[in-house]
Tab-separated table of C-alpha atoms in Angstrom:
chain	number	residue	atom	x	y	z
A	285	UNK	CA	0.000	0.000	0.000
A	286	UNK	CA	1.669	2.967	-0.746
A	287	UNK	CA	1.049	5.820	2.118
A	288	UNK	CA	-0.160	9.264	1.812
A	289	UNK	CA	2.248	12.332	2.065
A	290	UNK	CA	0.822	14.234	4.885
A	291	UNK	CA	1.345	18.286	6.101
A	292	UNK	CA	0.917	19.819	9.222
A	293	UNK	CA	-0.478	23.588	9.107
A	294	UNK	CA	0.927	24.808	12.722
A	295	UNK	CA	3.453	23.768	15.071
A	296	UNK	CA	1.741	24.618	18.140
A	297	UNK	CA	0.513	22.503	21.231
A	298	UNK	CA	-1.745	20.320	18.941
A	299	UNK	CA	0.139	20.416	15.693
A	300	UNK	CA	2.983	18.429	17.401
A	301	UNK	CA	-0.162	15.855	17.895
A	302	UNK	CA	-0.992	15.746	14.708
A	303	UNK	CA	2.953	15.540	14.134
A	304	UNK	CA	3.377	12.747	16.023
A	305	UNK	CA	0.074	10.846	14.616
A	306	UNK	CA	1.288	11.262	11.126
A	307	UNK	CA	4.667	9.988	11.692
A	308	UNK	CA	3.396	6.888	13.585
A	309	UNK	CA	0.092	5.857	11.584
A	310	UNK	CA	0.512	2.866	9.281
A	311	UNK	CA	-0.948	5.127	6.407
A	312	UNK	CA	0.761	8.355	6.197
A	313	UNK	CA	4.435	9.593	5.294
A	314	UNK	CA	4.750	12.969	7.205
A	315	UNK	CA	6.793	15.153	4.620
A	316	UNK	CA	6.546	18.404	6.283
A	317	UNK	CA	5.328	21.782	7.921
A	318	UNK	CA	4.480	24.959	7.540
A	319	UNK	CA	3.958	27.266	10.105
A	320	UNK	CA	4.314	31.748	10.123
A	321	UNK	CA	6.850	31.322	13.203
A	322	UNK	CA	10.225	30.620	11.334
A	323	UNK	CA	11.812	29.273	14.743
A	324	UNK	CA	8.906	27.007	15.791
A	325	UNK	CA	8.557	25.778	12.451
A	326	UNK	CA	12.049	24.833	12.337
A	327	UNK	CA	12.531	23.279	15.442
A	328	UNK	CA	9.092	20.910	14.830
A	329	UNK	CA	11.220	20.061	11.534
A	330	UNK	CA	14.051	19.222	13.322
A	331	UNK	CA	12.265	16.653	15.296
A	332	UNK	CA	10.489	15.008	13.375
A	333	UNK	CA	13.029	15.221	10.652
A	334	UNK	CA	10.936	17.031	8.299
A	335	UNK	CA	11.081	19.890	5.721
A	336	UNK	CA	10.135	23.022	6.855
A	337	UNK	CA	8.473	25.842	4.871
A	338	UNK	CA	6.896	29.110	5.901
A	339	UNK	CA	4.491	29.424	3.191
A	340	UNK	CA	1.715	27.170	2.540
A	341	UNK	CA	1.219	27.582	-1.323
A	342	UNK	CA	5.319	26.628	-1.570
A	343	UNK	CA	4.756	23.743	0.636
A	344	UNK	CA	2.177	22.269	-1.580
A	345	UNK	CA	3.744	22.656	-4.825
A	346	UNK	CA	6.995	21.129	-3.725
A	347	UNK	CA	5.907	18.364	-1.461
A	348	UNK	CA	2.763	17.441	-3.285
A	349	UNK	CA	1.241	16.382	-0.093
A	350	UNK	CA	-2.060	14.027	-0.454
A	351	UNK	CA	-3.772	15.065	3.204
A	352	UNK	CA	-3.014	18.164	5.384
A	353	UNK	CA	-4.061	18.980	9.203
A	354	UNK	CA	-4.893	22.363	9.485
A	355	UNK	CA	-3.664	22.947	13.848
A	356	UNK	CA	-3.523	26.851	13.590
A	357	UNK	CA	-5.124	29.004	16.105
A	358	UNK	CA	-9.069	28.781	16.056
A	359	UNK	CA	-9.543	32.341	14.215
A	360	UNK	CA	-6.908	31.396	11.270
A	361	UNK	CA	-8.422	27.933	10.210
A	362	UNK	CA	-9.870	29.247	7.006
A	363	UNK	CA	-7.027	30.848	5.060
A	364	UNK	CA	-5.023	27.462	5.307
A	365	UNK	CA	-7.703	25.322	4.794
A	366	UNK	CA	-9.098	27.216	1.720
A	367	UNK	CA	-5.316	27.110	0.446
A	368	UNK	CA	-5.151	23.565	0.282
A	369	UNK	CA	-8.696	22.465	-0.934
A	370	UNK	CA	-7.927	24.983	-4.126
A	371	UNK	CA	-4.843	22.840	-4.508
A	372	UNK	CA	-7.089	19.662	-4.767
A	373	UNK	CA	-5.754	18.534	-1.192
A	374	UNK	CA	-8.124	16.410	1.690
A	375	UNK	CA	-7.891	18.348	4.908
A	376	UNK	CA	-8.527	17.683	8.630
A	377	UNK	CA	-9.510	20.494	10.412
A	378	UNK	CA	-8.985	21.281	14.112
A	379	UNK	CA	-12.365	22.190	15.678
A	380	UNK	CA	-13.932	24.579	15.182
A	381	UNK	CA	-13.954	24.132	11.091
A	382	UNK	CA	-14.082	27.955	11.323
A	383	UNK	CA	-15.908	30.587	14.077
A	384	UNK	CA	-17.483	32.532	11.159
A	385	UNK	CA	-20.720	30.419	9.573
A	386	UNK	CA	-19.962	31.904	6.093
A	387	UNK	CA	-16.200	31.145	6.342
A	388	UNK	CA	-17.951	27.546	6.958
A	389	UNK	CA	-20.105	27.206	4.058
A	390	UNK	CA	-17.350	28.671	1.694
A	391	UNK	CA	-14.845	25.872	2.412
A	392	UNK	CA	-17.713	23.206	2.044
A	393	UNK	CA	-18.912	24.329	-1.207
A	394	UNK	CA	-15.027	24.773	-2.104
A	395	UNK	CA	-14.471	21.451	-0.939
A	396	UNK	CA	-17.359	20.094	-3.048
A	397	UNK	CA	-16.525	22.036	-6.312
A	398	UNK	CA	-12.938	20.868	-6.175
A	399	UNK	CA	-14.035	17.124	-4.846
A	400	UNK	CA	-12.012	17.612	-1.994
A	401	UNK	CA	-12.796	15.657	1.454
A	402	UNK	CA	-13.003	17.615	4.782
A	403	UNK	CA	-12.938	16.613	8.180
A	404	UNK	CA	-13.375	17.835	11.401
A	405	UNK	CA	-11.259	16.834	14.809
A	406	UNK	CA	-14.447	16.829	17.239
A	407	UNK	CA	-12.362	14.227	19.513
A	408	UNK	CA	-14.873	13.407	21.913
A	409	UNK	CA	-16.705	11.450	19.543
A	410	UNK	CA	-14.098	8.937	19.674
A	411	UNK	CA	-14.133	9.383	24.273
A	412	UNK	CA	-15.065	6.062	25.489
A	413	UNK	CA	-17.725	7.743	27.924
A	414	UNK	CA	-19.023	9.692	24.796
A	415	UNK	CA	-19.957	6.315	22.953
A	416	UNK	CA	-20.809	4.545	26.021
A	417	UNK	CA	-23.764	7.259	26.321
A	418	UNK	CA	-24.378	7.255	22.723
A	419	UNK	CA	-24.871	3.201	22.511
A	420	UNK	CA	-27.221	3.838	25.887
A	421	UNK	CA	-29.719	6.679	24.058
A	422	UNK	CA	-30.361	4.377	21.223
A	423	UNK	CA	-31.632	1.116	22.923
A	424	UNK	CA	-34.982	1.428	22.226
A	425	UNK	CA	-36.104	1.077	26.412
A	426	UNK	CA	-34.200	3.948	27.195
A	427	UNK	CA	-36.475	6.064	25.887
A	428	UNK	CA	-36.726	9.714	24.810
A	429	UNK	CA	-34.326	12.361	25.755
A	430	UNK	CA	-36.460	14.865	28.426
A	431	UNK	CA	-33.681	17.096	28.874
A	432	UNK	CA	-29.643	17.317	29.305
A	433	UNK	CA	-26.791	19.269	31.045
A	434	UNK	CA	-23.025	19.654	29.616
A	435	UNK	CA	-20.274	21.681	30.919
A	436	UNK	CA	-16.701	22.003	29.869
A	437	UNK	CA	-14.144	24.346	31.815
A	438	UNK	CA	-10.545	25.373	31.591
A	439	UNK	CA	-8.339	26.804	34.003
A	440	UNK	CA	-7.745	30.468	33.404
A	441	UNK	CA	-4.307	29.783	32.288
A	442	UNK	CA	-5.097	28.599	28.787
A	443	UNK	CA	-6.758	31.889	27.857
A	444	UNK	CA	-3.870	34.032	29.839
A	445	UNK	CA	-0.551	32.329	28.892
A	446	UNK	CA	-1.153	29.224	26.594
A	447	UNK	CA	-3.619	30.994	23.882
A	448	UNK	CA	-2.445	34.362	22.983
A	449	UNK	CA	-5.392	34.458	20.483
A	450	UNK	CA	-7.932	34.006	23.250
A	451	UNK	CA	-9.660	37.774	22.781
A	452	UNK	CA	-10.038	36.684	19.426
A	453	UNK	CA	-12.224	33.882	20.482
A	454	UNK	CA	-15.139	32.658	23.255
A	455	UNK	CA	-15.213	29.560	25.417
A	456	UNK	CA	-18.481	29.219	22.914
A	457	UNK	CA	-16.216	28.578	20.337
A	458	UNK	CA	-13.299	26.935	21.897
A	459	UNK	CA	-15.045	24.673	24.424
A	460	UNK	CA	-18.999	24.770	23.413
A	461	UNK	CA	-18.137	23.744	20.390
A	462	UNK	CA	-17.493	20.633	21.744
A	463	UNK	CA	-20.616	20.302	23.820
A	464	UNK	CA	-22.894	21.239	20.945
A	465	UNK	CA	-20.982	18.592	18.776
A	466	UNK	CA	-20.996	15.652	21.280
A	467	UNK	CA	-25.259	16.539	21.974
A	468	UNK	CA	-25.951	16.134	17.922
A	469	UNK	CA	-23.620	13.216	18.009
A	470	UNK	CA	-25.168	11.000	20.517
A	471	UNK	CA	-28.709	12.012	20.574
A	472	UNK	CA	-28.549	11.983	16.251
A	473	UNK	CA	-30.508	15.620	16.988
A	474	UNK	CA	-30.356	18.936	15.702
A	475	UNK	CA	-30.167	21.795	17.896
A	476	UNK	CA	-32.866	24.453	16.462
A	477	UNK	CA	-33.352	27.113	18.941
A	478	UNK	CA	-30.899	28.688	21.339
A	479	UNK	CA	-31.081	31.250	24.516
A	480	UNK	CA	-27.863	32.129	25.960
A	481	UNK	CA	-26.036	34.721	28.645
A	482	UNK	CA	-22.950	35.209	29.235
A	483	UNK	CA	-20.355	37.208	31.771
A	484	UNK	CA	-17.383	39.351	31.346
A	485	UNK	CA	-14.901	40.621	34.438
A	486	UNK	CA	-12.044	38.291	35.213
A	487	UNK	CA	-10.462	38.403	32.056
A	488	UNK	CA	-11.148	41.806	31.204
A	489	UNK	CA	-9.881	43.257	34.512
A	490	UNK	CA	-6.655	41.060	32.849
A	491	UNK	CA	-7.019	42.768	29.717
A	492	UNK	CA	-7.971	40.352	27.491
A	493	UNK	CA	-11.901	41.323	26.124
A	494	UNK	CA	-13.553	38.394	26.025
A	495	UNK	CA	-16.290	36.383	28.016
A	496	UNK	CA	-15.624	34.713	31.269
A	497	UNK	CA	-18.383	32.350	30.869
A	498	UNK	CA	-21.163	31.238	28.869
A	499	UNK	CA	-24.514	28.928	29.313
A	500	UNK	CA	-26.625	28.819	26.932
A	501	UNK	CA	-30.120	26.557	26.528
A	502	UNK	CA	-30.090	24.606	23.395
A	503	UNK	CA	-34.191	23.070	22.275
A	504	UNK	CA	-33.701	20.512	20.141
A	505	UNK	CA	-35.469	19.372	16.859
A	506	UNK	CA	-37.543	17.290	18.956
A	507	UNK	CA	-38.627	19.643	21.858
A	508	UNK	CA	-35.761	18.014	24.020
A	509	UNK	CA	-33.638	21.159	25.932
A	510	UNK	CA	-29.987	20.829	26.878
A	511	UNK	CA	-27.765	23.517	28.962
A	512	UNK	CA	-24.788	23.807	28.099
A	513	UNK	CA	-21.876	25.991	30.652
A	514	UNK	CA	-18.442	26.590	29.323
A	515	UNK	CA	-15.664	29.169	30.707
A	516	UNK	CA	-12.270	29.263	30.571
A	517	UNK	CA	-11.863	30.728	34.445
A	518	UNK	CA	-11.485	27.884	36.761
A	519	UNK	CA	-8.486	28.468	39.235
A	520	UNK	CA	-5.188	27.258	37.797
A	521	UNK	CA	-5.190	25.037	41.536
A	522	UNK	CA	-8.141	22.812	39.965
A	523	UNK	CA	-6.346	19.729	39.478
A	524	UNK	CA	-6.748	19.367	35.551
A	525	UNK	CA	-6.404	22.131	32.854
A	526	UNK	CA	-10.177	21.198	32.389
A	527	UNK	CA	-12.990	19.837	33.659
A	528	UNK	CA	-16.019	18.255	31.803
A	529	UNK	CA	-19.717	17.004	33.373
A	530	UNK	CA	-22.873	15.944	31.899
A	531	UNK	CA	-26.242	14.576	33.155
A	532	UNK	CA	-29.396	13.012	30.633
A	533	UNK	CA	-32.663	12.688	31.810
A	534	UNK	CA	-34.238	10.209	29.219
A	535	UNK	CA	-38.062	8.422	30.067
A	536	UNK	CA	-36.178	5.721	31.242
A	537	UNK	CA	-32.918	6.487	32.056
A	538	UNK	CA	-30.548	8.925	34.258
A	539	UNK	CA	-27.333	9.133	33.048
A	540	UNK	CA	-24.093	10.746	34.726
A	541	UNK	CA	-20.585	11.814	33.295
A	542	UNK	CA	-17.827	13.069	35.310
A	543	UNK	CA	-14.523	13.481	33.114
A	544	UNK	CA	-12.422	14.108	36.713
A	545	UNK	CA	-12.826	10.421	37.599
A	546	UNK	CA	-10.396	8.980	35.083
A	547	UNK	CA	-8.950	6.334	37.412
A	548	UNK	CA	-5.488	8.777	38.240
A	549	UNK	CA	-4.552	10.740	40.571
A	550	UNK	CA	-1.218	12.088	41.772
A	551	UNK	CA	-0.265	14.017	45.008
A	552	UNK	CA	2.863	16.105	45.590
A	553	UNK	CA	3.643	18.822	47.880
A	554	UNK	CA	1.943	21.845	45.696
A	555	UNK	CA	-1.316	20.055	44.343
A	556	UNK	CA	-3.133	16.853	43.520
A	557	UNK	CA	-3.725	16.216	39.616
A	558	UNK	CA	-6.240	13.865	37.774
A	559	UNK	CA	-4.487	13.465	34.230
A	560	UNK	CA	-6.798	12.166	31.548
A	561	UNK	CA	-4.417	9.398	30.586
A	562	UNK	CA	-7.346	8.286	27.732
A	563	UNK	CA	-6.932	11.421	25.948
A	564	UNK	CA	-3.575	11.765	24.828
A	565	UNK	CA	-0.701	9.443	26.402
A	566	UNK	CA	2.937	9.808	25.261
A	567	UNK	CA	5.243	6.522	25.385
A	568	UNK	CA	8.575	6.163	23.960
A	569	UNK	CA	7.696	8.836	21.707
A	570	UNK	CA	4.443	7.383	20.382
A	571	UNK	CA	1.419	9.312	21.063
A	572	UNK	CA	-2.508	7.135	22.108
A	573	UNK	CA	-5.651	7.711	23.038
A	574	UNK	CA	-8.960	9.697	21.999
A	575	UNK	CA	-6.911	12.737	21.157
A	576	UNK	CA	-4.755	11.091	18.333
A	577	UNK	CA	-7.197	8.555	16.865
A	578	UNK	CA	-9.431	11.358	15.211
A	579	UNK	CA	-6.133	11.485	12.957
A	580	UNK	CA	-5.335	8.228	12.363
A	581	UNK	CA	-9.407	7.856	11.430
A	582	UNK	CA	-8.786	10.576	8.876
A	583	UNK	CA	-6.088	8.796	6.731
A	584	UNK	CA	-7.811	5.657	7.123
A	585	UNK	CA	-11.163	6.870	5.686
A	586	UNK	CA	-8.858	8.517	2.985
A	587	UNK	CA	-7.701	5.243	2.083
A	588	UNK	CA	-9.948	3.114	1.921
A	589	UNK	CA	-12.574	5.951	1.255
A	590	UNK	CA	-14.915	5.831	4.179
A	591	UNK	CA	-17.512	8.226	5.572
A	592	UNK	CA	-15.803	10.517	8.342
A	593	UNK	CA	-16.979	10.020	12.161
A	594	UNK	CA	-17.180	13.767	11.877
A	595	UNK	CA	-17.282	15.828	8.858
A	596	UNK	CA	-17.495	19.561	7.403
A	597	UNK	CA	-20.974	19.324	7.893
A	598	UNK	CA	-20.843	18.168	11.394
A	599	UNK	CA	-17.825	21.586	11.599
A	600	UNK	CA	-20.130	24.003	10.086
A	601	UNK	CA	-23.824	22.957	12.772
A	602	UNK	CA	-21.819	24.027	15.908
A	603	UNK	CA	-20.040	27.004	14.327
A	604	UNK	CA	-24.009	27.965	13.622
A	605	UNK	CA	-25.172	27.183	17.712
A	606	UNK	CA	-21.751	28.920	18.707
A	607	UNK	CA	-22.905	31.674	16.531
A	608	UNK	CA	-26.422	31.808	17.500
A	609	UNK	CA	-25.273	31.808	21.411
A	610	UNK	CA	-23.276	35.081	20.991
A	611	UNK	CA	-25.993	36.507	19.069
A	612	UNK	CA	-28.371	35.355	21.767
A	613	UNK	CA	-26.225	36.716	24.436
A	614	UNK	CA	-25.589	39.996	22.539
A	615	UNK	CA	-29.550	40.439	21.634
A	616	UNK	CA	-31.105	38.601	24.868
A	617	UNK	CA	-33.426	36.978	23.122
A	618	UNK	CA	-34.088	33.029	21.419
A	619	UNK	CA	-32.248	32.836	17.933
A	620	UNK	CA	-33.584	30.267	15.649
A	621	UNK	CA	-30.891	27.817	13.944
A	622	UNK	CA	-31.755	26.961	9.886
């Protein structure tokens, strides 16, 4: 079988994943990189023993590459992404696909005009406890969804010191994105209606203009309602960088999540942690677990030309509720989701 020559757009905290993944996974050839910063880009190279290149048009017409992973910071997904689907390349796209719904629908009908594949790295599709739920809500005796909960936190150090992009974005659109995509995923519904609020004052006291928090009601296609919290605030003592929860209410069924019982925990003089060692674990240099096999998925389906687990569709329905929700907040009142 000959492999596919695979790209990495960004060299950042999850483009060494993606790194790693490509350079391990029994389909792919990892050729190269391309990232704006001239010293990170070289230094990713230099690791995994790569060429690197600063500009993405270059990379693409040298290295030919058959699949790229587009790991740049959540605002600059669609400049890289449109770059390589004009170039007739298959792209994986960090979540979210974009946080601008016409940025969204241009790379899909892009994507179709040039029959070019796009997918979307929504890894907690591929969370044990996310498909555990999902394989609960469709036996047929659990019974309708009534009504749902989902939160997902971070520490406040991710939007302080580890994203330097955060005024640029929302926890909507960093973290609900995931909540909205795991509710469509495992109840196979479509969110049509949203009411959200959300706060401002801890950041912005830190100078970075952006919301604290959100929550924001989602009513479902089929009269079910979810509420969804997400902020990036938590104190940096929690003992993960996040923190994830969920509760269903179905006609026959309760169901709880709780992402801080992973089985771990570790105690030294400053803290106690809770590492999620099923999201990503590094040994001898390989990288496992539900962060990583989103990528390996993505060549495989390229291969042997499956369906994605999550596609530009699935990318472009929670930019549209992330959207809605700060148009909710902004307008107080319900926006309705086409």
């Amino acid at each position: 079988m000959q492999k596919l020559k695979a790209a990495v757009v960004g060299g950042g905290i999850f483009g060494s994943h993606h790194l790693n993944a490509y350079k391990n996974c029994e389909y792919t050839q990892l050729t190269s990189i391309c990232d704006l910063n001239e010293e990170l880009c070289k230094k990713r190279a230099n690791e995994y023993n790569i060429k690197p290149y600063i500009d993405l048009e270059e990379l693409i017409d040298i290295e030919k590459p058959d699949i790229i992973s587009i790991a740049t910071p959540d605002p600059f997904h669609y400049e890289p992404a449109k770059k390589a689907i004009e170039k007739g390349v298959h792209v994986l796209i960090e979540k979210p696909i974009t946080i601008n719904v016409q940025e969204a629908e241009d790379l899909i009908n892009l994507a179709k005009e040039k029959n070019v594949r796009v997918a979307v790295d929504f890894h907690k599709r591929w969370d044990p406890a996310t498909i555990s739920v999902k394989l609960e809500l469709e036996k047929n005796d659990s019974g309708k969804v009534i009504r749902g909960y989902m939160s997902m936190d971070d520490i406040i150090d991710v939007p302080i010191n580890w994203l330097k992009w955060s005024k640029l974005s929302s926890p909507a659109h960093f973290l609900g994105v995931h909540c909205y995509d795991s509710i469509r995923f495992i109840t196979g519904r479509e969110v049509k209606a949203v009411f959200a609020y959300g706060q401002k004052g801890v950041l912005k006291s830190k100078g970075i203009d952006c919301y604290d928090s959100v929550q924001a009601m989602l009513i479902m296609d089929d009269n079910s309602t979810w509420t969804v919290d997400n902020c990036w605030v938590l104190p940096n003592s929690f003992p993960k960088s996040n923190d994830g929860r969920a509760s269903i209410l179905c006609e026959n069924r309760f169901i709880r999540v709780d992402s801080q019982n992973r089985g771990v925990e570790i105690f030294s003089p400053e803290k106690c942690s809770t590492p999620n060692s099923y999201f990503i674990t590094y040994r001898e240099g390989l990288a496992s677990g539900f962060g990583i096999e989103p990528i390996f998925d993505f060549a495989k389906s390229i291969v042997y030309n499956k369906p994605f687990i999550a596609d530009a569709y699935d990318g472009l329905q929670a930019t549209k509720i992330a959207t809605a929700v700060h148009e909710s907040i902004d307008t107080n009142k319900v926006v309705e989701i086409n």
